[in-house]
CSV table of C-alpha atoms in Angstrom, one decimal:
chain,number,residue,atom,x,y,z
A,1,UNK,CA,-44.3,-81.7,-31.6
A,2,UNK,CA,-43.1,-80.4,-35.0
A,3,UNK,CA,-39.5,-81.6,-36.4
A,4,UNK,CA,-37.9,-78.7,-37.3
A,5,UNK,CA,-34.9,-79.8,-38.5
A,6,UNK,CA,-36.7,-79.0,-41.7
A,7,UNK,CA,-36.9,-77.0,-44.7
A,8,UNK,CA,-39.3,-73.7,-43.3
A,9,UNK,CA,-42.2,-74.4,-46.6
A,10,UNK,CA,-42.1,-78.0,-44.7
A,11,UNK,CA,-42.8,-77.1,-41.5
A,12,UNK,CA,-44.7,-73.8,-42.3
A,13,UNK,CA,-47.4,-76.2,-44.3
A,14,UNK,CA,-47.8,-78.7,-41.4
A,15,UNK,CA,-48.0,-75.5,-38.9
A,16,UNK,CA,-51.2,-73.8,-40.8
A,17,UNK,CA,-52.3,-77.3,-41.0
A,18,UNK,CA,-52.4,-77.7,-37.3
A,19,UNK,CA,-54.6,-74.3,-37.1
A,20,UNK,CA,-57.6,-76.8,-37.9
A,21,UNK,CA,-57.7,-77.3,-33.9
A,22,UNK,CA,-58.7,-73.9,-33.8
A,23,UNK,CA,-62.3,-75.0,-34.7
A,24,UNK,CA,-62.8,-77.1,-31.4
A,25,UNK,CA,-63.3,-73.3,-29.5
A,26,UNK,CA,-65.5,-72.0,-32.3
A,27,UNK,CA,-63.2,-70.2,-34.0
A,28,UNK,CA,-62.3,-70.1,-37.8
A,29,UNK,CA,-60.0,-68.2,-40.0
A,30,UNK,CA,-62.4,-66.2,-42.5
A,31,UNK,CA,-59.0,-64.6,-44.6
A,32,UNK,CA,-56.7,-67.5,-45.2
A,33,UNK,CA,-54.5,-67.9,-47.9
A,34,UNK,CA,-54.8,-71.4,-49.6
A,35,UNK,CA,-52.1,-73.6,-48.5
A,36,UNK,CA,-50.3,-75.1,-51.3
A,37,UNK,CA,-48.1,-78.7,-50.3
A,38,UNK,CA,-44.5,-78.6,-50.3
A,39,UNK,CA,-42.2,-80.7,-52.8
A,40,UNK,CA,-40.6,-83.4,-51.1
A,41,UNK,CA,-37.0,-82.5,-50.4
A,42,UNK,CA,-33.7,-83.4,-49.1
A,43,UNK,CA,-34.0,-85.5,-45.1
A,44,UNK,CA,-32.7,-83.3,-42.7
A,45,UNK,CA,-29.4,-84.6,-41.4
A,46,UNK,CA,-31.7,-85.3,-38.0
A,47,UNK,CA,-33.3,-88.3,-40.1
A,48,UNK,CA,-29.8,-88.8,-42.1
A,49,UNK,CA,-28.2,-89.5,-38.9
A,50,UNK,CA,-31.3,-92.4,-37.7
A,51,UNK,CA,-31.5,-94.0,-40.9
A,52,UNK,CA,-27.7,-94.5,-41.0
A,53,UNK,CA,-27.5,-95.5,-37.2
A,54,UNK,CA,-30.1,-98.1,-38.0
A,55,UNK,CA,-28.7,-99.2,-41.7
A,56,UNK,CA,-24.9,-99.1,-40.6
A,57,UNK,CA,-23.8,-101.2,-37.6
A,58,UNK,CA,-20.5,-99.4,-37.5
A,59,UNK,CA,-22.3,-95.8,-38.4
A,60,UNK,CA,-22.1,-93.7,-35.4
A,61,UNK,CA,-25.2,-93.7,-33.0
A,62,UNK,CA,-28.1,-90.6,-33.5
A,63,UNK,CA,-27.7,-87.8,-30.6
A,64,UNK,CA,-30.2,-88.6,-27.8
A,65,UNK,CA,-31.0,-85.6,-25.8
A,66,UNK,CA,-32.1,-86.8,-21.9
A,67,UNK,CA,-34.1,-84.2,-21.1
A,68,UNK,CA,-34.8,-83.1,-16.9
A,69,UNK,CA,-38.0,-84.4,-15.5
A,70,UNK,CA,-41.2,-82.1,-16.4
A,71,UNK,CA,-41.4,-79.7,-13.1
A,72,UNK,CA,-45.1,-79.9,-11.2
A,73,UNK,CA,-47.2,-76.8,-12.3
A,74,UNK,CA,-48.5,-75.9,-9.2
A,75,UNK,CA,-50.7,-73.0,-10.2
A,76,UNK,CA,-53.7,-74.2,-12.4
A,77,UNK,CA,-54.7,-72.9,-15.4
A,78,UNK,CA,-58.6,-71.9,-14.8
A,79,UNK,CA,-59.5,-70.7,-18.0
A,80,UNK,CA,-58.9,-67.1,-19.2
A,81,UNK,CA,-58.8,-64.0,-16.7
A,82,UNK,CA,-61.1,-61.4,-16.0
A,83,UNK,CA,-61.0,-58.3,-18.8
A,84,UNK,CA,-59.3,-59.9,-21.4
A,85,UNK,CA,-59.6,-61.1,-24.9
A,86,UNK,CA,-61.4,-64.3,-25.0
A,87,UNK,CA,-60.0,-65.7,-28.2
A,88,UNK,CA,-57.9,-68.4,-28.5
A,89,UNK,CA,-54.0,-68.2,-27.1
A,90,UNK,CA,-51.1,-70.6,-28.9
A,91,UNK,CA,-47.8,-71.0,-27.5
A,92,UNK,CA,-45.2,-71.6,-30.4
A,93,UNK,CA,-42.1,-73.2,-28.4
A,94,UNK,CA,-38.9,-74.2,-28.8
A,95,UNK,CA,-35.2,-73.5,-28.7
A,96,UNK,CA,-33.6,-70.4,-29.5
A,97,UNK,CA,-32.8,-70.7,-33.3
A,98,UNK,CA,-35.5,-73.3,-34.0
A,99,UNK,CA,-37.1,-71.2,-36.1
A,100,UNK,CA,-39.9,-69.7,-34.5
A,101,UNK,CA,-40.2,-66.0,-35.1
A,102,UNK,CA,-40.0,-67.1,-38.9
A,103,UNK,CA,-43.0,-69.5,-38.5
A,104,UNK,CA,-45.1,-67.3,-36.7
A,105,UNK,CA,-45.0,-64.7,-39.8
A,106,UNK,CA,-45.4,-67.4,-42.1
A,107,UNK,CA,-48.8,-67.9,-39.8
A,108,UNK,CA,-49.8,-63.9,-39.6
A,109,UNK,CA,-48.9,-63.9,-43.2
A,110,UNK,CA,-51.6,-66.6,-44.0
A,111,UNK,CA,-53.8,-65.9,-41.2
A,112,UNK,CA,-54.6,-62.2,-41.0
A,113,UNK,CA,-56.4,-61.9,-38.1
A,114,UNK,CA,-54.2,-63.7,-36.1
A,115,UNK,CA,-51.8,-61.5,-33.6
A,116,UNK,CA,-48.1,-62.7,-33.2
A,117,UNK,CA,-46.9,-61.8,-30.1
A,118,UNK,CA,-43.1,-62.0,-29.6
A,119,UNK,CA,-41.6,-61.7,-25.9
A,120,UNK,CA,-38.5,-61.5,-27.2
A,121,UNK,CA,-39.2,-58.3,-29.9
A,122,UNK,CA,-41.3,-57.1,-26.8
A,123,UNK,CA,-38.4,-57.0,-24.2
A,124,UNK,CA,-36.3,-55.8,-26.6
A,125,UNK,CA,-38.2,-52.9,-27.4
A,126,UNK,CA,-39.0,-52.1,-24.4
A,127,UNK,CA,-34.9,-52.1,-23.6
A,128,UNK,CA,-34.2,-50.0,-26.4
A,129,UNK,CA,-36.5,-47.2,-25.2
A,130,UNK,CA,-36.4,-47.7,-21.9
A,131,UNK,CA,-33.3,-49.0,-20.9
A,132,UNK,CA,-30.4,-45.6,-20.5
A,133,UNK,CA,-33.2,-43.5,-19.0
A,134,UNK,CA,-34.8,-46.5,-16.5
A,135,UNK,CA,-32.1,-48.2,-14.2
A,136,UNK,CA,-34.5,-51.4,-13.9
A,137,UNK,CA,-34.7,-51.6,-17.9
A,138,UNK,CA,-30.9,-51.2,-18.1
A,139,UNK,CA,-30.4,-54.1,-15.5
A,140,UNK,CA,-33.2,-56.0,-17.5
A,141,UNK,CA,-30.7,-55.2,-20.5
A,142,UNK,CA,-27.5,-56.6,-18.8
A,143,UNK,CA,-29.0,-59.9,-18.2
A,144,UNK,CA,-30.2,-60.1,-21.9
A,145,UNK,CA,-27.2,-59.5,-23.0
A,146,UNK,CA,-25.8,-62.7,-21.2
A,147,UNK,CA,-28.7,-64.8,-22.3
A,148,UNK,CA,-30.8,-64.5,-19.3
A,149,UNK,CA,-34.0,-64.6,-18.4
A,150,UNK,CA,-36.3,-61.3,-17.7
A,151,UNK,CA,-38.1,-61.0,-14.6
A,152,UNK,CA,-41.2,-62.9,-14.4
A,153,UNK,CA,-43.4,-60.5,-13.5
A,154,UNK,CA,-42.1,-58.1,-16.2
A,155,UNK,CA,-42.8,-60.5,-18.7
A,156,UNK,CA,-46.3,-61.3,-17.8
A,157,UNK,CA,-47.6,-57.4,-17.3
A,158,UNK,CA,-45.7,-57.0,-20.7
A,159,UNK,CA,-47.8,-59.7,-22.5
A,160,UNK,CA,-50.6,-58.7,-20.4
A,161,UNK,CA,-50.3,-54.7,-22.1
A,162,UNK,CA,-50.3,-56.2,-25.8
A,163,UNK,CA,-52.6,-58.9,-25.4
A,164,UNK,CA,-55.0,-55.3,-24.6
A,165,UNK,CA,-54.1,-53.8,-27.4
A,166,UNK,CA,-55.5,-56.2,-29.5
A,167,UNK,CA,-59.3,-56.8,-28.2
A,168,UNK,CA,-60.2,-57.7,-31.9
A,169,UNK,CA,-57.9,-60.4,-32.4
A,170,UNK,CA,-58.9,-63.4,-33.9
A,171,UNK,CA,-56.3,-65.6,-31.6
A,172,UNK,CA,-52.7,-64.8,-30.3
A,173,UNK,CA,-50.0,-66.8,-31.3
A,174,UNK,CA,-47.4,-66.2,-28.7
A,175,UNK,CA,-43.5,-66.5,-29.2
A,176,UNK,CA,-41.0,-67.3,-26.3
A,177,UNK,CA,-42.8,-67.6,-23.2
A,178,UNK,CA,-43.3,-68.9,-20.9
A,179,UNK,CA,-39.3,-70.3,-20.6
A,180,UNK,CA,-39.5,-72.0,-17.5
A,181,UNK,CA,-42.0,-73.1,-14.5
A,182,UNK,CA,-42.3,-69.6,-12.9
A,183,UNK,CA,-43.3,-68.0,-15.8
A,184,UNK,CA,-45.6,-71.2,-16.9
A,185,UNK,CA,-47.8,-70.5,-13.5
A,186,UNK,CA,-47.3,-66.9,-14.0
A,187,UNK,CA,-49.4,-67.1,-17.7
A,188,UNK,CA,-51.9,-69.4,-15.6
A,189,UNK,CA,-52.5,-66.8,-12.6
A,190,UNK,CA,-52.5,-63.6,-14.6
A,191,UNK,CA,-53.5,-64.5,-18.5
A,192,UNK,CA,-54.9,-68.3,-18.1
A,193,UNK,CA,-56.9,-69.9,-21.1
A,194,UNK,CA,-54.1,-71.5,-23.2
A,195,UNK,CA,-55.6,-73.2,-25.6
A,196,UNK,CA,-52.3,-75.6,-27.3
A,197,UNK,CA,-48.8,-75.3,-27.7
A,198,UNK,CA,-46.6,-76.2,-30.8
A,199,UNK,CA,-43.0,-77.3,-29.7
A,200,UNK,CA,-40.4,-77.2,-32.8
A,201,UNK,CA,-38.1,-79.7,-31.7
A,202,UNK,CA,-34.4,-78.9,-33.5
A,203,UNK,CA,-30.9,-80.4,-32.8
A,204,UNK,CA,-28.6,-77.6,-31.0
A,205,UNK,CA,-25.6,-77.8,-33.0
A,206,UNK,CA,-28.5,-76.1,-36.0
A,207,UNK,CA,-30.0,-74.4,-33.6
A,208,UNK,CA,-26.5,-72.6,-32.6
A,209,UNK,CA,-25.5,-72.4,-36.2
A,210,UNK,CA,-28.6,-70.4,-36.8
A,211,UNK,CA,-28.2,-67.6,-34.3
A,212,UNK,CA,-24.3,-66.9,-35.1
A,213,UNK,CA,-25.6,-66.8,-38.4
A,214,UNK,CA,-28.4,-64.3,-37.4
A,215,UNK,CA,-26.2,-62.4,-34.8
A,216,UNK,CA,-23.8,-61.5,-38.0
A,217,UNK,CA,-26.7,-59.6,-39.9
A,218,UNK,CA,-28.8,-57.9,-36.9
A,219,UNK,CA,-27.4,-56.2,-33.9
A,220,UNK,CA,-29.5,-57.9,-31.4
A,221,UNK,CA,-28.3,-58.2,-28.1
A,222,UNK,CA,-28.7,-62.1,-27.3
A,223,UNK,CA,-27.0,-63.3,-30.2
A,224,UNK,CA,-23.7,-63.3,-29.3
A,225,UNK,CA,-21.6,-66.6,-28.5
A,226,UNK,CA,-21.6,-66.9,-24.6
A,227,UNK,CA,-25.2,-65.7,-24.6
A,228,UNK,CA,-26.6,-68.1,-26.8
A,229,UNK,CA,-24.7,-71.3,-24.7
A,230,UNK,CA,-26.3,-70.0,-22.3
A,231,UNK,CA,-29.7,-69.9,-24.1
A,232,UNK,CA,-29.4,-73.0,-24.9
């Protein structure tokens, strides 16, 4: 679990560091850039708010987020399927706005041989050249729109197509999915082999600030207001 509440050289820098891991399934980076620390900066207003709850008795209390309990995976993972790549798979979670899509090219950037996979660039995509002449794309593109979830089974054949692609990968670095349980036991029946996941944990009030901000510069689809709430 990464704070990202951050600024990006911060968490970028602790991000390639965590890439040592990679070296438990035989597998090294021969290309990287060198890594070169971050100054120390600013606290994010995530570790202003909890040194002021615990310094200032009348200072309002830090946010505490109660999250639901964990759901029960009920397909297991049993390593990776039949007639695909066997290199390593990294899921690079969190909320929308935490930041990921920027990480990951920080970490393709560095890390040459390393493939970033984006669900969300993916659907997208395939909505924008599919979706006026295929009525199940342009339903697909109505509930994107609002902030919903794609199909399950869409999403993993999608994945499924680029992981393919790229049979010389050095590792995938996958963005977005799985969202939910479904889609969790969907990656174990059809992909399988996950080898660890990096969560960016951000408050939502940055998190929403971030998309408005990005929905203002790029015409994607999901970044209006209702659809990110709903996101969220």
């Amino acid at each position: 679990v990464i704070n990202g509440d951050r600024d990006k050289q911060e968490i970028s820098f602790e991000v390639s560091n965590l890439f040592k891991f990679l070296k438990k399934n035989n597998f090294e980076i021969k290309t990287a850039k060198a890594m070169v620390a971050p100054k120390p900066r600013k606290r994010s207003p995530k570790q202003e708010r909890k040194r002021s709850a615990k310094g200032d008795k009348k200072a309002e209390p830090a946010v505490v987020s109660i999250a639901n309990k964990p759901p029960t995976i009920d397909v297991e993972d049993k390593g990776r399927q039949p007639g695909l790549p066997a290199c390593p798979i990294i899921l690079l979670v969190g909320g929308p706005g935490s930041g990921k899509g920027t990480q990951c090219k920080r970490i393709v950037d560095r890390y040459k041989e390393v493939v970033h996979l984006s669900m969300g660039d993916i659907i997208r995509n395939q909505i924008s050249t599919s979706g006026t002449a295929d009525m199940k794309w342009g339903m697909i593109g109505q509930l994107v729109q609002k902030g919903e979830m794609a199909p399950q089974e869409v999403t993993a054949d999608l994945l499924i197509e680029q992981i393919k692609k790229h049979k010389d990968a050095a590792a995938f670095i996958v963005e977005g999915y799985p969202r939910d349980k479904l889609q969790m036991e969907e990656f174990n029946k059809q992909i399988g082999g996950l080898n660890f996941a990096l969560l960016l944990d951000c408050d939502e009030y940055y998190m929403q600030k971030r998309l408005l901000d990005r929905g203002k510069a790029t015409d994607r689809v999901d970044d209006n207001l209702n659809a990110i709430q709903s996101r969220l």
